[in-house]
GROMACS .gro file of C-alpha atoms in nm:
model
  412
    1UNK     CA    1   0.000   0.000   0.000
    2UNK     CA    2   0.118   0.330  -0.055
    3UNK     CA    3   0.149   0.594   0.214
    4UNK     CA    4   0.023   0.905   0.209
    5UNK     CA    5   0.299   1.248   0.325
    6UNK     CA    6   0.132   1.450   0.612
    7UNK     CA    7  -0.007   1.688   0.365
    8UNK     CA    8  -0.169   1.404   0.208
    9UNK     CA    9   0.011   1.426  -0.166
   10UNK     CA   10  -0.042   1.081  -0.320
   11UNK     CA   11  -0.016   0.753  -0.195
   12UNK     CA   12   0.269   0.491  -0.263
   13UNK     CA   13   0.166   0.141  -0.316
   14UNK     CA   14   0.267  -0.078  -0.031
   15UNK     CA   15  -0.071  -0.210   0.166
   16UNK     CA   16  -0.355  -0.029   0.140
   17UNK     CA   17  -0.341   0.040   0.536
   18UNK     CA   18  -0.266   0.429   0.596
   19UNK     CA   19  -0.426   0.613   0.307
   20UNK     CA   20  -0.108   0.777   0.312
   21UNK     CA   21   0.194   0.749   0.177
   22UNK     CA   22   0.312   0.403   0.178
   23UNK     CA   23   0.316   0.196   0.063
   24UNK     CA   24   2.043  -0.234  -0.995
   25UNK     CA   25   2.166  -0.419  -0.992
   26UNK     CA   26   2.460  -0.507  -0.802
   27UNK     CA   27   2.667  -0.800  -0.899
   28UNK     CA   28   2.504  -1.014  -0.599
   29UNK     CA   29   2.500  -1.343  -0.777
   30UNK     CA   30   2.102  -1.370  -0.796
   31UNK     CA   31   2.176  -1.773  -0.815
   32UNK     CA   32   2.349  -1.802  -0.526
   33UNK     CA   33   2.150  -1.583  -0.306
   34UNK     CA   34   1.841  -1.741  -0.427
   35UNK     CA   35   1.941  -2.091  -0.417
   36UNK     CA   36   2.034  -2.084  -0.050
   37UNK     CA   37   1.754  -1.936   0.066
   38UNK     CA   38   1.493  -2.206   0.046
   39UNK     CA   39   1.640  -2.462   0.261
   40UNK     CA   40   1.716  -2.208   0.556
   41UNK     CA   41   1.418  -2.047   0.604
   42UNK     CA   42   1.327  -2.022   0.940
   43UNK     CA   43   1.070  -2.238   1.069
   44UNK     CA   44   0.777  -2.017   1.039
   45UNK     CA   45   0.552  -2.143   0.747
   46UNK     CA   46   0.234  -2.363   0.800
   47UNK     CA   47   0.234  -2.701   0.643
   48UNK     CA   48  -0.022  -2.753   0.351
   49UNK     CA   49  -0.328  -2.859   0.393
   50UNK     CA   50  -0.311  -3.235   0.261
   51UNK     CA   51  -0.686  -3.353   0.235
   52UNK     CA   52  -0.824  -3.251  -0.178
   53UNK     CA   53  -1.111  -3.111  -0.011
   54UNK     CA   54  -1.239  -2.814   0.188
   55UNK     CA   55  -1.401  -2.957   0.521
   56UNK     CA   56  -1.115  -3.250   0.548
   57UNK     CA   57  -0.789  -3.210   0.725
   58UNK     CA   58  -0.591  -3.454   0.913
   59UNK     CA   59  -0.729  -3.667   1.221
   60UNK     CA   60  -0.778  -3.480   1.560
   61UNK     CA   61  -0.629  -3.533   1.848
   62UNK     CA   62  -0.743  -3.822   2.092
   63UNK     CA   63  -1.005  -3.678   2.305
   64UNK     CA   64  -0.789  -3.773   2.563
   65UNK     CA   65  -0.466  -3.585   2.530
   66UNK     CA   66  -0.423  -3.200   2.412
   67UNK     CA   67  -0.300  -3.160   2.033
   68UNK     CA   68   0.032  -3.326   1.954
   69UNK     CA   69   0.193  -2.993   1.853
   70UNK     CA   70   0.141  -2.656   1.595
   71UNK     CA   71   0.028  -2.890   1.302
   72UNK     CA   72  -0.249  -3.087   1.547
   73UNK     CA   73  -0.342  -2.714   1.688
   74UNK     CA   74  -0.417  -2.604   1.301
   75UNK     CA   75  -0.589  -2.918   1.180
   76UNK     CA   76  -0.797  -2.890   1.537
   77UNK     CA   77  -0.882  -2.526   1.473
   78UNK     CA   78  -1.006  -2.562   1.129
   79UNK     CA   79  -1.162  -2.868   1.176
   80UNK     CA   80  -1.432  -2.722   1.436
   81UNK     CA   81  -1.470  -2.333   1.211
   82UNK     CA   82  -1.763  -2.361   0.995
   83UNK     CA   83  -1.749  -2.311   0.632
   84UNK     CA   84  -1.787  -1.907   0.657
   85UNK     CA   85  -1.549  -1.958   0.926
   86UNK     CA   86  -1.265  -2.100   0.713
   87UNK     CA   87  -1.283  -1.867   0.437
   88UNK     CA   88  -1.335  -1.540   0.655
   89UNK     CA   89  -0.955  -1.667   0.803
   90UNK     CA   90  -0.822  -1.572   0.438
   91UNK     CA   91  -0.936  -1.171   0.466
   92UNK     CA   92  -0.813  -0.913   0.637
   93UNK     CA   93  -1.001  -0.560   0.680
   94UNK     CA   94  -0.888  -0.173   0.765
   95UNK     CA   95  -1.006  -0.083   1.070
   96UNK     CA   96  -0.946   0.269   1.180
   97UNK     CA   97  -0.657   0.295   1.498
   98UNK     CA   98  -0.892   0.591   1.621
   99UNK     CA   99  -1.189   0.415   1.686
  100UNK     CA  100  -1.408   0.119   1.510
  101UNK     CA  101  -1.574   0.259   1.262
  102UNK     CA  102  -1.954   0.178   1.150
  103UNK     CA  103  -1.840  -0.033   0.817
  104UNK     CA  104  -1.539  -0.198   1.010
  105UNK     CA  105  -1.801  -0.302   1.296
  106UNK     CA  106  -1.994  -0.435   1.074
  107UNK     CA  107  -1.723  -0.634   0.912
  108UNK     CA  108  -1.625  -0.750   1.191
  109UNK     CA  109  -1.917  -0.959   1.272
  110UNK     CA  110  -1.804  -1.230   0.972
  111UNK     CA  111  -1.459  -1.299   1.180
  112UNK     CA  112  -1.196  -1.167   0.930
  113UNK     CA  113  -0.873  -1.361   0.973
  114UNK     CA  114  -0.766  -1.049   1.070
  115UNK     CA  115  -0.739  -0.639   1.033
  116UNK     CA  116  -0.483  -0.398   0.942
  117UNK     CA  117  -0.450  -0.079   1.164
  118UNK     CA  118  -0.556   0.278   0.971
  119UNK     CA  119  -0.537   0.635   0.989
  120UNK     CA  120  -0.356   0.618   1.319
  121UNK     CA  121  -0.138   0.992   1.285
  122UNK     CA  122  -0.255   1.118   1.645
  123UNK     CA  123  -0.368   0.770   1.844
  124UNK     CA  124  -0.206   0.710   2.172
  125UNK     CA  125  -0.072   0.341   2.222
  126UNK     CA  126  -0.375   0.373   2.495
  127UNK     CA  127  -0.620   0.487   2.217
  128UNK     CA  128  -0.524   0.172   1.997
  129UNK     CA  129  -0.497  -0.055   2.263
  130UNK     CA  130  -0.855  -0.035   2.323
  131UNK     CA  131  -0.904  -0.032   1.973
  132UNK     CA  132  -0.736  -0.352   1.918
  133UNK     CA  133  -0.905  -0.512   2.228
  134UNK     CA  134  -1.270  -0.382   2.120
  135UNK     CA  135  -1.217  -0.562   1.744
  136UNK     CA  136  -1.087  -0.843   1.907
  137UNK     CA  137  -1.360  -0.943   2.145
  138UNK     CA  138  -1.628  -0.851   1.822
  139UNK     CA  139  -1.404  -1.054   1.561
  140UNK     CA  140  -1.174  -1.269   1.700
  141UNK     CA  141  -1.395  -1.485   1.931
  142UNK     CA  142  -1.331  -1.802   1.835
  143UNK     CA  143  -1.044  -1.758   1.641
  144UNK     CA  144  -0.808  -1.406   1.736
  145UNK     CA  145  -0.700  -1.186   1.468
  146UNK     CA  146  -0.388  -1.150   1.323
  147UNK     CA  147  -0.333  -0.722   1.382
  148UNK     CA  148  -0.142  -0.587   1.134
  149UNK     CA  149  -0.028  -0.213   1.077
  150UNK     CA  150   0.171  -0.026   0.803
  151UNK     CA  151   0.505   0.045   1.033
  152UNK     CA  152   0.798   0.100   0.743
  153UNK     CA  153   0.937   0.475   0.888
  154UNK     CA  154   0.929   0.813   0.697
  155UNK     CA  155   0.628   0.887   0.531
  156UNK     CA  156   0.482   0.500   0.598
  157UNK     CA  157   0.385   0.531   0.953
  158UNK     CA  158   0.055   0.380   1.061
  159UNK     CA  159   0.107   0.437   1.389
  160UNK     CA  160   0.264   0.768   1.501
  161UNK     CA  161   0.057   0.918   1.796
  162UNK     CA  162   0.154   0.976   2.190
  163UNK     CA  163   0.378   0.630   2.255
  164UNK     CA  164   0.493   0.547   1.925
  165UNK     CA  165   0.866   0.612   1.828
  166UNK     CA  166   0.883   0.816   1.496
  167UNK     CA  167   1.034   0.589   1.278
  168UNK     CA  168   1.309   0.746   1.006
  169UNK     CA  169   1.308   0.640   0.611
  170UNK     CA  170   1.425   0.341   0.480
  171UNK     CA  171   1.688   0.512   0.308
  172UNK     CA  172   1.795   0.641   0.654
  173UNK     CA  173   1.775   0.278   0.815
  174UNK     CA  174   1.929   0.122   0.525
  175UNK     CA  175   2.292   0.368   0.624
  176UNK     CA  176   2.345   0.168   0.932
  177UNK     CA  177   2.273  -0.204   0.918
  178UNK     CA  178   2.390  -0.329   1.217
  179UNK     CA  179   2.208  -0.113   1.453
  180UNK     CA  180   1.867  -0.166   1.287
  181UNK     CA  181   1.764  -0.472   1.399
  182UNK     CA  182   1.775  -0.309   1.757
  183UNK     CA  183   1.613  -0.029   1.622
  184UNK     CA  184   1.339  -0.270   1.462
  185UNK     CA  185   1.295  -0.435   1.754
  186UNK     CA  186   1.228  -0.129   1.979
  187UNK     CA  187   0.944  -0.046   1.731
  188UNK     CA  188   0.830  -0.372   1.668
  189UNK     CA  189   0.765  -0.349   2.082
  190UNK     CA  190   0.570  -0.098   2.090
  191UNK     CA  191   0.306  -0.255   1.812
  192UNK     CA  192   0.378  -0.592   2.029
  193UNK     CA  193   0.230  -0.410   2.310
  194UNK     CA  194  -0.078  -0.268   2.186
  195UNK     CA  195  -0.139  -0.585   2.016
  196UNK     CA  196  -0.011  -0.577   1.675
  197UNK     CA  197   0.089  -0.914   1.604
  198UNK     CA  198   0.230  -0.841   1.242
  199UNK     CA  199   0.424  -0.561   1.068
  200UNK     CA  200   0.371  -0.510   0.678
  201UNK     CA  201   0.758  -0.399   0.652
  202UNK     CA  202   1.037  -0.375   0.501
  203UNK     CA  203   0.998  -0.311   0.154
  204UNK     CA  204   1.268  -0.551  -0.016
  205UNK     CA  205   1.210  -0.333  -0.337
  206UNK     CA  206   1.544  -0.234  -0.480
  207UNK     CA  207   1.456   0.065  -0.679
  208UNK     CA  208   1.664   0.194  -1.018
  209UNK     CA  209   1.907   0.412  -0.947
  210UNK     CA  210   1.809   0.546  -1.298
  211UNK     CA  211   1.456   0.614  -1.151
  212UNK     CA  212   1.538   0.745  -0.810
  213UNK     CA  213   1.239   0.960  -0.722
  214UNK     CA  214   1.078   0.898  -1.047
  215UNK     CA  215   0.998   0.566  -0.945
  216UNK     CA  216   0.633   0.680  -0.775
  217UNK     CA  217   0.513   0.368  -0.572
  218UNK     CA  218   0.899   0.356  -0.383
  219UNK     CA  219   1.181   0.623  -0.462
  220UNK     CA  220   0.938   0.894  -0.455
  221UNK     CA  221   0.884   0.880  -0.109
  222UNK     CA  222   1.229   0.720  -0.011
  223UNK     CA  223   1.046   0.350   0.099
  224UNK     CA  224   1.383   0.161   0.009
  225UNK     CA  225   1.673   0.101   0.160
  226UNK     CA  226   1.884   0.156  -0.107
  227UNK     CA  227   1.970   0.104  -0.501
  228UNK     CA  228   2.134  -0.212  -0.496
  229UNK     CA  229   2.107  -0.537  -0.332
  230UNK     CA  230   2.433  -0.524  -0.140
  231UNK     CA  231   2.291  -0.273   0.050
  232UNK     CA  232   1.908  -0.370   0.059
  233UNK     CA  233   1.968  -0.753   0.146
  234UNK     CA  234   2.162  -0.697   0.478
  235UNK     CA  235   1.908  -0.396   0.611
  236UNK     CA  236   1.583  -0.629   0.503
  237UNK     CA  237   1.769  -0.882   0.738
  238UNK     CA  238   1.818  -0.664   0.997
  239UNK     CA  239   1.479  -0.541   1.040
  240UNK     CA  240   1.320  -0.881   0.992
  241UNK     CA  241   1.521  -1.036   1.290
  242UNK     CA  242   1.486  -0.711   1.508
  243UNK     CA  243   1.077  -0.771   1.426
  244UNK     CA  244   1.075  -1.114   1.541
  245UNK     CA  245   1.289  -1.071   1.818
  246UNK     CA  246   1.030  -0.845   1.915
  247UNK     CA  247   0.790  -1.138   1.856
  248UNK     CA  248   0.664  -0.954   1.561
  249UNK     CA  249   0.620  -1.119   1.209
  250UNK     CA  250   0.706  -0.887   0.916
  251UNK     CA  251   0.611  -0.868   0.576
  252UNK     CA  252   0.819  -0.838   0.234
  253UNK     CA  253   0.703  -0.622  -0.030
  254UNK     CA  254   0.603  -0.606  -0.297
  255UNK     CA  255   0.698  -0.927  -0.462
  256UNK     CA  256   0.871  -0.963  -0.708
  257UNK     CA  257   0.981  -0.597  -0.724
  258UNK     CA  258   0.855  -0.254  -0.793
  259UNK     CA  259   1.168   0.001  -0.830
  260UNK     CA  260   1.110  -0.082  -1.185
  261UNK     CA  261   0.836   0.116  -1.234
  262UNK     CA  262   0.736   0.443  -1.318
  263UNK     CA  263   0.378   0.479  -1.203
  264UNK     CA  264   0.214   0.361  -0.869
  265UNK     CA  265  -0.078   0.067  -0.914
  266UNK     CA  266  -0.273   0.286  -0.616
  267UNK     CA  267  -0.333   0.486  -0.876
  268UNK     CA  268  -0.277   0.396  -1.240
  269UNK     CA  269  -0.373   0.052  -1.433
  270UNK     CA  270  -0.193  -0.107  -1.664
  271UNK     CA  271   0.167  -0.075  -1.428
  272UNK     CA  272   0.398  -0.303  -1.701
  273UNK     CA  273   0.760  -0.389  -1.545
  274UNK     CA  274   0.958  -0.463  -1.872
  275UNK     CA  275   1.315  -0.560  -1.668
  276UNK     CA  276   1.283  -0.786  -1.382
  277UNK     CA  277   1.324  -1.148  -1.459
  278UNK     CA  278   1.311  -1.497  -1.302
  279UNK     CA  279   1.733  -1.407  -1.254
  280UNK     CA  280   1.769  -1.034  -1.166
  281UNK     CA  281   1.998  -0.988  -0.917
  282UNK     CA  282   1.733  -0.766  -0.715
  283UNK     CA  283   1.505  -1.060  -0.635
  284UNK     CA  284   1.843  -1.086  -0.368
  285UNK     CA  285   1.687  -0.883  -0.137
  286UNK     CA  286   1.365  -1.108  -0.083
  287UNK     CA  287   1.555  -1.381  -0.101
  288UNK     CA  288   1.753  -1.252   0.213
  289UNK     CA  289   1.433  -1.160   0.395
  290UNK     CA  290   1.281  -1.543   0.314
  291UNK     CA  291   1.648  -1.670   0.454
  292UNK     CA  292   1.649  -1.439   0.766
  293UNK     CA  293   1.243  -1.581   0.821
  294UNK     CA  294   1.017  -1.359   0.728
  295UNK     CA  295   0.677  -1.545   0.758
  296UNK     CA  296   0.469  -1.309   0.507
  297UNK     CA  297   0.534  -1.191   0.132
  298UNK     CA  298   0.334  -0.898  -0.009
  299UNK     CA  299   0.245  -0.939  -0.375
  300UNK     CA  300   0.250  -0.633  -0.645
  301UNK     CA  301  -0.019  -0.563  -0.844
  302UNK     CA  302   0.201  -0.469  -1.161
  303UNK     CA  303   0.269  -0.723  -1.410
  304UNK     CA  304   0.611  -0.805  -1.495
  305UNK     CA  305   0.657  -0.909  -1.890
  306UNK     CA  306   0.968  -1.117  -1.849
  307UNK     CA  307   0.817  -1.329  -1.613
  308UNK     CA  308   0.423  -1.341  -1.660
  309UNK     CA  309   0.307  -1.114  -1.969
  310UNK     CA  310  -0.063  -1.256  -1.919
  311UNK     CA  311  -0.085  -1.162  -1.562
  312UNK     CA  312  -0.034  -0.937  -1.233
  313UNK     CA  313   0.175  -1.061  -1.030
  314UNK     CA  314  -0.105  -1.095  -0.756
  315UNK     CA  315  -0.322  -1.304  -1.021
  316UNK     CA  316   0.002  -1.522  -1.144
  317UNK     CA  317   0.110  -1.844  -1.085
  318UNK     CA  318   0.426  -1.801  -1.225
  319UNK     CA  319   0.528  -1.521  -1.033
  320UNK     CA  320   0.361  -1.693  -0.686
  321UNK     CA  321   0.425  -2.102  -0.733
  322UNK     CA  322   0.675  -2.123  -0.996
  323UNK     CA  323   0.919  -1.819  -0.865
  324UNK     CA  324   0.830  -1.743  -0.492
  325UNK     CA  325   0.783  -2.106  -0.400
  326UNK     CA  326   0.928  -2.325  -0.614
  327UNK     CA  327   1.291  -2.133  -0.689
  328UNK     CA  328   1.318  -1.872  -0.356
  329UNK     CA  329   1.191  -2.166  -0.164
  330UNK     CA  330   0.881  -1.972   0.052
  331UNK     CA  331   0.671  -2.175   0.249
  332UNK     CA  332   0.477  -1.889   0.462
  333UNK     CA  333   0.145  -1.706   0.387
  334UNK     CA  334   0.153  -1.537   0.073
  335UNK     CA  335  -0.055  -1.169   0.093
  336UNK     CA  336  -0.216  -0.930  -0.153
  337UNK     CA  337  -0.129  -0.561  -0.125
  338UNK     CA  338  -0.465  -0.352  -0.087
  339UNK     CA  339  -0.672  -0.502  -0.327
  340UNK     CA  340  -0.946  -0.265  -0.256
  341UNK     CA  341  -0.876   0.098  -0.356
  342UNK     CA  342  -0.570   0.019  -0.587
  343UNK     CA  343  -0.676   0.178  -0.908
  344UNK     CA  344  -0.454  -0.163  -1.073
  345UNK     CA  345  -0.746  -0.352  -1.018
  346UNK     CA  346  -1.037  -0.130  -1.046
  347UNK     CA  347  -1.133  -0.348  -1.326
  348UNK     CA  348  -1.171  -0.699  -1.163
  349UNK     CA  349  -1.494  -0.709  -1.020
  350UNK     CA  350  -1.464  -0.683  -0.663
  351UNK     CA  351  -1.537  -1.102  -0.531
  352UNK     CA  352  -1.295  -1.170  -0.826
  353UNK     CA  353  -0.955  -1.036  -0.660
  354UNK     CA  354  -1.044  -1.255  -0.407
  355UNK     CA  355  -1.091  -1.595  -0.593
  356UNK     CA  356  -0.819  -1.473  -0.872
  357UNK     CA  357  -0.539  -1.452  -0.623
  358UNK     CA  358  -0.661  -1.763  -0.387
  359UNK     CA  359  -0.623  -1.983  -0.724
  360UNK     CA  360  -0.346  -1.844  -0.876
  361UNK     CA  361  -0.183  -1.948  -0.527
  362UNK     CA  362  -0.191  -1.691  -0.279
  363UNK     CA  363  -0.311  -1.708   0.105
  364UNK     CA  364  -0.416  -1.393   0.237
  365UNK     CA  365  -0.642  -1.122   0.125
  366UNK     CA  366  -0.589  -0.746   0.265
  367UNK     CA  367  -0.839  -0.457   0.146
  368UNK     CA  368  -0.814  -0.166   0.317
  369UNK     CA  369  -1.231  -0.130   0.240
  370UNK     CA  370  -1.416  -0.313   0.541
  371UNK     CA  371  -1.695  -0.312   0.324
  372UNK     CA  372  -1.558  -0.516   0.068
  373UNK     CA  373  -1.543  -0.861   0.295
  374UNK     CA  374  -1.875  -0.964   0.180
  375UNK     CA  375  -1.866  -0.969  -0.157
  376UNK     CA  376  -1.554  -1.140  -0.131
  377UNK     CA  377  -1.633  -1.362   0.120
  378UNK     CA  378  -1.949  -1.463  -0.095
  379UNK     CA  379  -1.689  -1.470  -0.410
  380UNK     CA  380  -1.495  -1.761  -0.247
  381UNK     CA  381  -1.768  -1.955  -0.050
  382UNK     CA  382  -1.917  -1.997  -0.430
  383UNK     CA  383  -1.575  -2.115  -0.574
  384UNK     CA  384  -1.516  -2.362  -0.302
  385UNK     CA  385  -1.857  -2.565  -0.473
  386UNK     CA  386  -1.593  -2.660  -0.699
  387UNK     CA  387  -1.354  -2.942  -0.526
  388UNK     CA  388  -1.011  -2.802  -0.694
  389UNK     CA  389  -1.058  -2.452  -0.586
  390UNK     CA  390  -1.151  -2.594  -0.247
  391UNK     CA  391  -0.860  -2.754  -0.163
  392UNK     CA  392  -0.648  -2.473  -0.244
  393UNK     CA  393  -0.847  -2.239  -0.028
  394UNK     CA  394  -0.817  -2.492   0.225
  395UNK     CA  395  -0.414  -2.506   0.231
  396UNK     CA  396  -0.430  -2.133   0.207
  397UNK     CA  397  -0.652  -2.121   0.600
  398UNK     CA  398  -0.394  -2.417   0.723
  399UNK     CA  399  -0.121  -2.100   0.598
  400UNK     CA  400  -0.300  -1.871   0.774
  401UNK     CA  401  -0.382  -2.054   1.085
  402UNK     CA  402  -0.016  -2.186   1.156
  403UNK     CA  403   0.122  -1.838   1.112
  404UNK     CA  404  -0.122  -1.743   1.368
  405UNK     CA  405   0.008  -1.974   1.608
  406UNK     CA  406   0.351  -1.893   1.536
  407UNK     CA  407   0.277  -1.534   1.645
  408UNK     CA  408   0.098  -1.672   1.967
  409UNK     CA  409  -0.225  -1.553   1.808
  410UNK     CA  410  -0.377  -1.932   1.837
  411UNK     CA  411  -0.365  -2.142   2.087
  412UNK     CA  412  -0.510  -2.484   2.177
   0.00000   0.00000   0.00000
């Protein structure tokens, strides 16, 4: 989603969250980077869902003893969620960090997997606190919320009332490596403590140095932490341990790249990335954040003609199975950036980003419009009718549900 500055210019894609402003190569040997990565991923990504049909999973636990461990937990969880249930876990909703909002309330009644934080430039931690606690005891009954928030720095700042640290640019962060995972884990505290259980940060992007500001979604409002993977990869590191030592997950965006680009898919269609590859040497930096543990990937929305001509990169299977999974070796939940207000989509009916990205391969939905769960909800509860489609949205709540026990989110 892209952020939006204080004055409220335009907003950079990153996750729909804020309304505001948000969201070359080196010679890193892409191969090597990328090849490593899969095999040391830390241990954060649900299993998939092995039954070929929605409503299956594997056996529970003997009524006798507590669940075996985090797979037996998962299994449990979805085994007992109704239908609705299940595919409510794959959407997440904007909620405003001010106070629930009519719409939001509303949407909170179908138990959204979970809600990311908005318009939060002058709530207290206290004032989102009881925010997060309110939406939790409407929406996360029987299965908790995952609480997300738009926390890069700069001019991406959810969160930046009365208890909240102001958080400098990327392209600040990215000048000192080795003291930002501290840093990141100081502000990935203070979400922890108001109950933000996941941070859509860093932005992996490694933007053109050819572009610079020109690049809208990124450079234009200094989102990266710098023009080439050697120094990208080590900061996206940093601040993805410094999040999870603050028992934070984190987020990378926006897969597979967008400091190619000219425009910003908030707010133009038709975003074409003519450069990046399967093998360009910026796909590094993700492949350091995946390496380093990161448990969540945001996808772009452009469409990247060296990889998938035919499709975004939210709608492709390419881009999601044959790159992210299959060669950078990602086994965590797979995320949409806003898929609500970004003008990139305005012409896929509003149910169909939903059941586009589920069976293209993706796991989580995020639109920043609370209004907008129950059309999609609706969307996928009438592709699941057919068996294939169902037994990818089940692996997808299995994703979904594991991270939330990672995060200490579920427990059984």
């Amino acid at each position: 989603m892209t952020p939006r500055p204080d004055p409220r210019p335009s907003r950079p894609s990153g996750t729909a969250a804020s309304r505001q402003v948000r969201l070359a190569g080196a010679t890193v040997l892409a191969a090597g980077l990328l090849a490593g990565c899969g095999s040391t991923q830390a241990p954060t990504a649900p299993p998939a869902a092995s039954s070929p049909t929605a409503g299956t999973s594997a056996s529970p636990a003997s009524p006798t003893t507590a669940p075996a461990g985090p797979a037996a937990c998962v299994d449990a969880t979805y085994d007992r969620l109704t239908p609705a249930q299940r595919w409510a876990q794959l959407l997440v909703v904007g909620l405003p960090a001010g106070g629930v909002s009519p719409a939001a309330r509303t949407a909170l009644t179908k138990e959204p997997g979970g809600i990311i934080l908005t318009d939060g430039d002058t709530a207290s931690s206290d004032d989102v606190t009881q925010v997060v606690t309110s939406a939790q005891a409407t929406g996360g009954g029987d299965v908790p919320m995952l609480v997300t928030a738009d926390q890069e720095g700069g001019q991406v700042q959810e969160l930046k009332g009365p208890g909240f640290t102001r958080i400098p640019p990327a392209t600040t962060q990215g000048k000192d490596p080795a003291a930002l995972r501290g840093q990141a884990k100081t502000w990935g505290k203070e979400l922890r403590d108001v109950g933000v259980t996941a941070d859509l940060a860093p932005v992996a992007d490694v933007v053109d140095p050819a572009l610079g500001t020109a690049n809208a979604p990124v450079g234009k409002f200094g989102r990266q932490f710098g023009t080439d993977v050697n120094t990208v990869a080590p900061a996206v590191t940093a601040f993805v341990n410094g999040m999870r030592d603050a028992k934070v997950a984190s987020a990378l965006k926006h897969f597979p790249g967008l400091g190619e680009v000219r425009q910003n898919t908030d707010f133009a269609g038709g975003v074409v990335d003519q450069q990046t590859s399967a093998d360009s040497p910026q796909l590094g930096s993700f492949a350091a954040g995946i390496k380093a543990g990161a448990p969540l990937v945001m996808m772009s929305s452009a469409r990247y003609a060296k990889i998938d001509p035919d499709n975004q990169a939210v709608f492709s299977s390419k881009v999601m199975n044959d790159l992210l999974r299959q060669r950078l070796g990602f086994t965590g939940v797979i995320m949409t950036d806003d898929v609500g207000a970004a003008q990139a989509l305005a012409d896929t009916p509003v149910g169909a980003r939903a059941t586009k990205f589920l069976a293209a391969g993706g796991d989580l939905i995020l639109t920043v419009q609370p209004q907008d769960l129950t059309p999609m909800l609706d969307a996928i509860t009438a592709a699941a009718k057919e068996p294939a489609f169902a037994a990818r949205a089940q692996d997808a709540v299995h994703r979904v549900l594991a991270l939330k026990q990672q995060q200490g989110v579920l427990h059984c």
